[in-house]
XYZ file of N, CA, C and O in Angstrom:
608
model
N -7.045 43.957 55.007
C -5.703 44.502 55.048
C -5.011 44.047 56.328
O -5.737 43.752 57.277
N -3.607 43.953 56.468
C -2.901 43.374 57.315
C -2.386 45.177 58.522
O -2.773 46.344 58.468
N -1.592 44.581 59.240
C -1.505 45.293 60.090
C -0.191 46.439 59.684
O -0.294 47.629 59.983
N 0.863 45.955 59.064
C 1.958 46.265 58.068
C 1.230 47.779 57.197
O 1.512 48.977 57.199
N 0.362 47.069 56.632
C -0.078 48.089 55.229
C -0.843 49.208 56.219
O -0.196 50.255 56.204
N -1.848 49.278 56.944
C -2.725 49.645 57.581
C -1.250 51.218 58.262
O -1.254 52.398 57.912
N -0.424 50.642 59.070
C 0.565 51.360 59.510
C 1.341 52.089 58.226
O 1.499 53.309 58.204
N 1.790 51.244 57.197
C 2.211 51.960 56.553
C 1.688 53.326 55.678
O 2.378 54.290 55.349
N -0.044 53.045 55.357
C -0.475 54.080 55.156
C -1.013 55.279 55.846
O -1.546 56.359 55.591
N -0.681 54.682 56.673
C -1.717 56.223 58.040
C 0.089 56.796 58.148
O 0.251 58.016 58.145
N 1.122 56.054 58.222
C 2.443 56.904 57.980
C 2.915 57.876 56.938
O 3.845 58.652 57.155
N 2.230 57.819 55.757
C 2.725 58.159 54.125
C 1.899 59.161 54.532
O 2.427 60.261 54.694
N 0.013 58.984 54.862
C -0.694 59.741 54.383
C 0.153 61.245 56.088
O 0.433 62.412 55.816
N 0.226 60.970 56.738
C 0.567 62.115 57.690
C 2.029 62.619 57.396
O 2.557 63.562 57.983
N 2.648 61.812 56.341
C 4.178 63.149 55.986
C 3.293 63.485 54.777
O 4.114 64.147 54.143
N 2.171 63.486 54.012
C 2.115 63.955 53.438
C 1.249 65.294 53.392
O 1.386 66.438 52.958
N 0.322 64.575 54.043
C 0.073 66.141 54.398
C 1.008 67.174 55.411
O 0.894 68.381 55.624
N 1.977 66.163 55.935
C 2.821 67.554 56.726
C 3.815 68.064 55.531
O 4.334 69.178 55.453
N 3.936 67.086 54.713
C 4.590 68.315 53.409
C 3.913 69.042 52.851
O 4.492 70.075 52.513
N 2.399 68.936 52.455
C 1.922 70.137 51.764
C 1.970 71.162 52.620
O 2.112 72.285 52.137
N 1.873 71.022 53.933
C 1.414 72.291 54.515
C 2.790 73.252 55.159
O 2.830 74.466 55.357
N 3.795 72.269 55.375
C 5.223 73.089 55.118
C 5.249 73.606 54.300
O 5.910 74.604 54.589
N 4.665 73.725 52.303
C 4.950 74.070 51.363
C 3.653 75.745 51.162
O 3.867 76.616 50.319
N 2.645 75.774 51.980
C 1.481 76.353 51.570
C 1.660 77.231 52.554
O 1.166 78.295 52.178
N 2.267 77.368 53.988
C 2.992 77.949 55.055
C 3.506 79.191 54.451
O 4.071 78.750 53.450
N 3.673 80.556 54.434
C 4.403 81.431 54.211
C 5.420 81.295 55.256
O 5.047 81.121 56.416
N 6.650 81.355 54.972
C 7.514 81.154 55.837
C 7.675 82.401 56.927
O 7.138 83.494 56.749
N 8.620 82.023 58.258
C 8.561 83.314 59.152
C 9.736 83.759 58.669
O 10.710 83.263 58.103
N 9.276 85.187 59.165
C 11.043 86.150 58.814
C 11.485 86.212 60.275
O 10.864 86.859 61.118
N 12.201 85.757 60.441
C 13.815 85.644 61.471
C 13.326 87.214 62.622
O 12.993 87.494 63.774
N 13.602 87.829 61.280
C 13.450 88.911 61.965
C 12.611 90.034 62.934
O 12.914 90.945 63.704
N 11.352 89.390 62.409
C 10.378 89.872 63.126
C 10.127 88.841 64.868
O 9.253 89.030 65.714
N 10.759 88.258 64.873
C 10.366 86.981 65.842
C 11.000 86.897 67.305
O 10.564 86.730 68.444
N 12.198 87.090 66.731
C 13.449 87.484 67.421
C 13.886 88.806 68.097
O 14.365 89.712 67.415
N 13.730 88.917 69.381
C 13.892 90.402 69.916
C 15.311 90.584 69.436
O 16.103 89.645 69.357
N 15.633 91.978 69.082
C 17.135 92.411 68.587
C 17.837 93.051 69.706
O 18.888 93.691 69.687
N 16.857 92.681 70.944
C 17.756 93.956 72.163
C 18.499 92.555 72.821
O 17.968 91.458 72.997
N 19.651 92.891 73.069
C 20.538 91.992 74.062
C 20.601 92.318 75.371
O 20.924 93.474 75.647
N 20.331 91.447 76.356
C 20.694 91.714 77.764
C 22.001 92.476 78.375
O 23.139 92.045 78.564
N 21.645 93.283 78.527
C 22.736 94.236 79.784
C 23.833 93.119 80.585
O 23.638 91.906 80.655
N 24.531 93.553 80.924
C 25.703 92.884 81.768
C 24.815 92.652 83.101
O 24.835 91.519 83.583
N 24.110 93.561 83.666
C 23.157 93.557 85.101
C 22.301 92.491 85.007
O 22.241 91.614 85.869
N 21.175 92.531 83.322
C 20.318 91.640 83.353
C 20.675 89.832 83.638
O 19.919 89.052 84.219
N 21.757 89.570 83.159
C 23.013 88.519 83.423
C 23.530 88.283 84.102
O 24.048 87.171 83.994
N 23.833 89.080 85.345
C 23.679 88.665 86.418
C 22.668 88.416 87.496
O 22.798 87.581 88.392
N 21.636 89.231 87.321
C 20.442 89.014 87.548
C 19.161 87.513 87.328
O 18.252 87.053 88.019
N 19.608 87.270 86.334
C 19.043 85.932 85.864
C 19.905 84.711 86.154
O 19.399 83.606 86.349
N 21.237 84.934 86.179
C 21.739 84.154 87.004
C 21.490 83.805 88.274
O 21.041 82.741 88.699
N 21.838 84.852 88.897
C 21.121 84.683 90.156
C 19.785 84.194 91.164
O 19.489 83.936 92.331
N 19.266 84.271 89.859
C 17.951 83.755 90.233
C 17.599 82.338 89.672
O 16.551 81.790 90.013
N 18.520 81.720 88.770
C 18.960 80.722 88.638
C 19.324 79.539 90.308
O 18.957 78.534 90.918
N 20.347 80.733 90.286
C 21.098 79.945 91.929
C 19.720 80.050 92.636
O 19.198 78.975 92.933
N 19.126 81.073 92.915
C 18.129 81.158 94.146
C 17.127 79.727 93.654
O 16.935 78.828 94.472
N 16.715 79.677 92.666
C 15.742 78.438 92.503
C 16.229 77.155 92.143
O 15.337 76.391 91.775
N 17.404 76.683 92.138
C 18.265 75.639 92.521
C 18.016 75.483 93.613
O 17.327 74.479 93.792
N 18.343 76.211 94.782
C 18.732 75.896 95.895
C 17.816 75.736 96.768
O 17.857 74.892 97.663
N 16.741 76.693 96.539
C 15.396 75.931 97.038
C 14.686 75.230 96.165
O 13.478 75.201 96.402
N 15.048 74.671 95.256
C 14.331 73.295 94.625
C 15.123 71.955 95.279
O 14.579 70.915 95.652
N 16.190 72.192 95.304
C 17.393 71.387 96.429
C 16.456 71.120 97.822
O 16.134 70.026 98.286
N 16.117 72.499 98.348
C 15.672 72.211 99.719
C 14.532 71.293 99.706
O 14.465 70.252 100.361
N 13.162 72.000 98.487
C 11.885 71.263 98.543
C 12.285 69.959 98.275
O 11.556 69.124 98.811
N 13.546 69.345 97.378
C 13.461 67.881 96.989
C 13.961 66.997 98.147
O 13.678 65.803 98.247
N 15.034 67.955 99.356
C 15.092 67.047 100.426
C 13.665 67.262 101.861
O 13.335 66.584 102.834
N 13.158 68.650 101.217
C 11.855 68.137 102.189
C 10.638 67.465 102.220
O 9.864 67.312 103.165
N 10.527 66.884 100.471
C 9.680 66.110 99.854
C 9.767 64.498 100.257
O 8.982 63.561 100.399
N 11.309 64.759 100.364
C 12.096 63.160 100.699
C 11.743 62.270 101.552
O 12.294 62.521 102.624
N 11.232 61.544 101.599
C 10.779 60.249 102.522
C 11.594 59.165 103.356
O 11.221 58.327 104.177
N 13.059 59.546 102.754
C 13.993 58.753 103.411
C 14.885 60.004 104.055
O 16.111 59.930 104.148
N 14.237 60.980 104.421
C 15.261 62.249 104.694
C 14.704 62.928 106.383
O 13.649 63.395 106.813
N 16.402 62.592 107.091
C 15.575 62.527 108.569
C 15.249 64.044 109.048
O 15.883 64.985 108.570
N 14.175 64.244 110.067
C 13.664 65.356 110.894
C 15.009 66.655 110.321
O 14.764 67.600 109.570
N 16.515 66.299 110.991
C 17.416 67.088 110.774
C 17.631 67.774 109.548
O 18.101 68.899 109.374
N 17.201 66.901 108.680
C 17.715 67.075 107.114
C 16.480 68.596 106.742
O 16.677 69.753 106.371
N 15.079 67.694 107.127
C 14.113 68.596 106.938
C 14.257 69.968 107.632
O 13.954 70.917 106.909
N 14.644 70.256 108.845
C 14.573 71.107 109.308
C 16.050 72.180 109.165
O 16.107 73.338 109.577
N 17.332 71.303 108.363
C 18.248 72.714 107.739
C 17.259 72.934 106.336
O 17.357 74.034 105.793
N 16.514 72.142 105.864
C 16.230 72.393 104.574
C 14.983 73.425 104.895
O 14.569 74.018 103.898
N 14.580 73.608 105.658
C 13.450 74.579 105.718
C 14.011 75.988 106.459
O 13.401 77.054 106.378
N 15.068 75.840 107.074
C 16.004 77.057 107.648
C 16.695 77.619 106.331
O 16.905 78.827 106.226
N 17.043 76.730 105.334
C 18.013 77.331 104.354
C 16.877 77.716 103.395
O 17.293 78.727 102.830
N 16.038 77.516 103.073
C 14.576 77.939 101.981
C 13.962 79.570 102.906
O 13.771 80.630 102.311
N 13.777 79.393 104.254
C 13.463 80.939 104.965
C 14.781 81.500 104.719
O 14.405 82.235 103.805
N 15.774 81.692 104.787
C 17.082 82.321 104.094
C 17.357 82.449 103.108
O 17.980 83.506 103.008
N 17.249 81.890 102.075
C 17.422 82.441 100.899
C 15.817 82.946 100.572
O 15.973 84.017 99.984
N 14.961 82.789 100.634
C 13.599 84.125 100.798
C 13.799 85.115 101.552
O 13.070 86.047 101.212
N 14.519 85.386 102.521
C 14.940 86.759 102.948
C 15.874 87.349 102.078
O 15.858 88.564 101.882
N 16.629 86.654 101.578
C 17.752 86.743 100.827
C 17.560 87.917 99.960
O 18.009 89.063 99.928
N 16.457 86.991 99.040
C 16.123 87.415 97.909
C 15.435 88.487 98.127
O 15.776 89.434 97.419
N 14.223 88.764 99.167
C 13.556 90.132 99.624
C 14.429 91.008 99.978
O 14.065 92.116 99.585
N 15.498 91.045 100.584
C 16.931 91.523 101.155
C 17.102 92.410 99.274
O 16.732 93.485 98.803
N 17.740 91.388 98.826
C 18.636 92.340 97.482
C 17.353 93.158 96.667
O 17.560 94.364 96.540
N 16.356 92.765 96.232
C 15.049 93.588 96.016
C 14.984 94.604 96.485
O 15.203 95.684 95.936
N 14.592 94.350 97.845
C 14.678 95.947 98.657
C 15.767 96.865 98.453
O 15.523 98.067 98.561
N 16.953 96.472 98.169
C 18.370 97.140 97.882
C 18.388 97.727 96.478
O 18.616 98.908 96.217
N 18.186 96.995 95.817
C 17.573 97.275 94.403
C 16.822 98.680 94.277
O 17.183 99.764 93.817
N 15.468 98.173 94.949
C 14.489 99.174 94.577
C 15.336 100.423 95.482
O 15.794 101.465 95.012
N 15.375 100.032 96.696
C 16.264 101.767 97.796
C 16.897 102.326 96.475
O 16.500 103.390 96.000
N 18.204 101.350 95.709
C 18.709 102.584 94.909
C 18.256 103.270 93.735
O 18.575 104.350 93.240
N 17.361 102.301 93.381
C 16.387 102.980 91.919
C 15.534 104.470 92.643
O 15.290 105.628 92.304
N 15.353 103.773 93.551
C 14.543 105.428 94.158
C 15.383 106.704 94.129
O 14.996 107.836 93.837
N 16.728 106.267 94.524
C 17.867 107.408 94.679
C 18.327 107.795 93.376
O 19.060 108.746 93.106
N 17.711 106.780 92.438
C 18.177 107.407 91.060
C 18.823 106.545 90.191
O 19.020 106.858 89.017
N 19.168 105.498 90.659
C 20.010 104.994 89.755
C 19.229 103.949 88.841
O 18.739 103.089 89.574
N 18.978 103.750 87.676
C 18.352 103.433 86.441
C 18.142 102.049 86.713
O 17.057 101.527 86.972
N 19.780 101.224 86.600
C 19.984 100.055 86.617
C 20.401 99.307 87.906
O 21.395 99.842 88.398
N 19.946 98.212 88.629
C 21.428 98.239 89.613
C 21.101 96.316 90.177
O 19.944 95.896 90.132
N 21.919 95.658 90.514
C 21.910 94.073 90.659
C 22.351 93.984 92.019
O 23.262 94.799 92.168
N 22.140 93.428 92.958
C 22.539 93.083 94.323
C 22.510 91.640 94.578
O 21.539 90.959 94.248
N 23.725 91.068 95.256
C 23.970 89.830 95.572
C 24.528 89.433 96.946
O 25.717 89.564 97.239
N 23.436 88.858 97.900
C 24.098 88.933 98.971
C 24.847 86.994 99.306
O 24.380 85.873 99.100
N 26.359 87.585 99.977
C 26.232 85.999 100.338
C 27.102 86.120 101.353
O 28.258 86.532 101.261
N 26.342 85.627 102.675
C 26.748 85.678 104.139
C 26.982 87.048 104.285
O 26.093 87.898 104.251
N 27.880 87.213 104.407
C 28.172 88.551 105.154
C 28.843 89.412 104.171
O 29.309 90.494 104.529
N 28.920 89.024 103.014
C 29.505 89.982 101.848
C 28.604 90.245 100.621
O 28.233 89.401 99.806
N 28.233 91.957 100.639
C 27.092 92.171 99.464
C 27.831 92.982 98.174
O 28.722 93.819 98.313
N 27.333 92.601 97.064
C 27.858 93.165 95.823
C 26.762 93.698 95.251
O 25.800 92.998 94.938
N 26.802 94.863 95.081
C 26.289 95.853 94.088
C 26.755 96.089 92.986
O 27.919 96.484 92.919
N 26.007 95.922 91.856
C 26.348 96.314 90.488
C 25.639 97.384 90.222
O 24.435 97.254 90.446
N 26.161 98.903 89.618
C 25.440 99.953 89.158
C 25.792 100.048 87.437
O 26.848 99.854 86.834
N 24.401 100.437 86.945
C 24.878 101.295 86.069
C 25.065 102.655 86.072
O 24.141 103.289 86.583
N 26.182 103.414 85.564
C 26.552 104.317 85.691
C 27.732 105.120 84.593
O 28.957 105.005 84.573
N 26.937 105.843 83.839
C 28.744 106.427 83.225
C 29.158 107.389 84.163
O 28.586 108.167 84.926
N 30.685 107.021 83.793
C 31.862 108.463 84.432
C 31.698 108.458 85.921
O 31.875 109.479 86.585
N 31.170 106.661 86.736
C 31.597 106.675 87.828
C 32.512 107.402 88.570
O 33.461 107.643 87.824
N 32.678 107.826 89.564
C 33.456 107.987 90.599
C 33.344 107.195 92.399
O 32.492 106.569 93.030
N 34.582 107.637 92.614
C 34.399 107.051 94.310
C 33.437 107.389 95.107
O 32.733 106.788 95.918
N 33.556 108.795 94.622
C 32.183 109.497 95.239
C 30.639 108.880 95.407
O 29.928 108.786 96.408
N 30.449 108.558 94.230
C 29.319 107.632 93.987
C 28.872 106.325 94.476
O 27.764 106.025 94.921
N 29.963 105.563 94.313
C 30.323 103.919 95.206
C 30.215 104.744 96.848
O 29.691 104.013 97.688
N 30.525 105.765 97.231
C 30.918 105.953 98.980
C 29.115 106.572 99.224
O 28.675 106.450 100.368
N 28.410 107.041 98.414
C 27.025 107.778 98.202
C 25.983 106.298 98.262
O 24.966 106.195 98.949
N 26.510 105.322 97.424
C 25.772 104.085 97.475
C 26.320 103.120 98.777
O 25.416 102.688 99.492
N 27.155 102.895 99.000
C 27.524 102.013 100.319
C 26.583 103.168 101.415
O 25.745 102.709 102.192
N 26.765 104.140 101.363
C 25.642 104.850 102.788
C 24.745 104.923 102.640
O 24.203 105.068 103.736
N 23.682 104.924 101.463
C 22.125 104.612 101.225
C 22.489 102.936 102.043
O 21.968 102.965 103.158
N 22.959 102.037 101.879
C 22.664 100.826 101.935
C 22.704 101.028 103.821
O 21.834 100.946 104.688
N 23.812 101.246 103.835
C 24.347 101.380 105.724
C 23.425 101.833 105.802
O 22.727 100.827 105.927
N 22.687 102.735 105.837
C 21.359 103.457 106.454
C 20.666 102.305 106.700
O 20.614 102.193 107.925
N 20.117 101.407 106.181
C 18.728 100.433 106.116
C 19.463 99.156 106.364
O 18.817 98.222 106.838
N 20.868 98.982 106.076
C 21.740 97.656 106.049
C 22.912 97.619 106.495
O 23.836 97.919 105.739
N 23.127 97.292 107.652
C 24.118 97.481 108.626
C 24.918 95.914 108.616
O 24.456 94.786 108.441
N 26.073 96.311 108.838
C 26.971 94.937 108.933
C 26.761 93.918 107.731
O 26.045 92.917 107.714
N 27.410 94.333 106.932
C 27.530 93.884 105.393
C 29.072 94.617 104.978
O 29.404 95.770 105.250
N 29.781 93.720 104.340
C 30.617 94.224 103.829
C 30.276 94.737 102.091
O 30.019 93.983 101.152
N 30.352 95.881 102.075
C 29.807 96.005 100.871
C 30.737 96.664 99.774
O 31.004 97.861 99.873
N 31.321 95.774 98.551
C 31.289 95.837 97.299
C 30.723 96.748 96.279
O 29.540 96.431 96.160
N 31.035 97.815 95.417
C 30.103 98.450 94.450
C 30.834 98.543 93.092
O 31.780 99.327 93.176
N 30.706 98.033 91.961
C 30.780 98.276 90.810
C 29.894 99.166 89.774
O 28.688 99.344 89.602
N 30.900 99.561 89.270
C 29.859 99.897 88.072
C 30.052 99.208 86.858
O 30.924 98.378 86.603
N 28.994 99.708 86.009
C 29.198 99.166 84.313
C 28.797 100.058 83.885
O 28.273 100.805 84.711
N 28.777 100.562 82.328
C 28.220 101.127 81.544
C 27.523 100.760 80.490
O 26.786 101.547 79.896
N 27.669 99.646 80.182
C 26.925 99.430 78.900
C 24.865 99.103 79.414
O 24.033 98.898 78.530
């Protein structure tokens, strides 16, 4: 046999058995497979965010990996990778402080000197945003701090 035929049958014989066994397969139901819960407005920003955080130190590791990348380069890139790891331990800790105080849900984003808090909360008030900016001032001083809520 030539090289043509040889290929052509090891091709026929493998869709064919991938058709029987597509056909002998009980198919999946959609439904069982697929989580039906949708992400929160918090969880979405949250995963975003952590999006940005591992960009930016994958940014850093690829210019500190870099071989054509001088002393300087390496050394903002290893100042900006210890900063955004505080960063990120920073809004965590903020996180967890307010889950302790009670609050269910909550997203923190710090950048430079301005922090945003997302709560969940029904039937917010000011009261509440002025109750959460002073848990934070207690442990986090000199931040301008932001508080929203959501409800869903």
């Amino acid at each position: 046999m030539n090289k043509q035929a040889i290929t052509f049958l090891s091709l026929f014989t493998l869709i064919l058995v991938l058709s029987i066994y597509y056909l002998l397969v009980p198919p999946i139901d959609q439904d069982d497979t697929v989580s039906k819960k949708s992400l929160s407005r918090i969880e979405i920003l949250q995963s975003e965010l952590n999006k940005n955080h591992e960009n930016k130190i994958n940014d850093n590791n690829t210019v500190i990996a870099s071989s054509k990348a001088s002393e300087k380069e390496i050394s903002t890139a290893l100042t900006s990778n210890e900063k955004t790891k505080a960063i990120i331990k920073n809004e965590k800790d903020i996180c967890q402080l307010l889950t302790d105080k009670g609050y269910k849900e909550c997203f923190c984003e710090i950048d430079g000197g301005h922090m945003k808090v997302v709560v969940k909360l029904k039937d917010a008030t000011s009261k509440d945003a002025n109750k959460i900016i002073k848990h934070i001032h207690n442990k986090y001083n000199g931040y301008i701090i932001e508080v929203k809520f959501v409800e869903d």
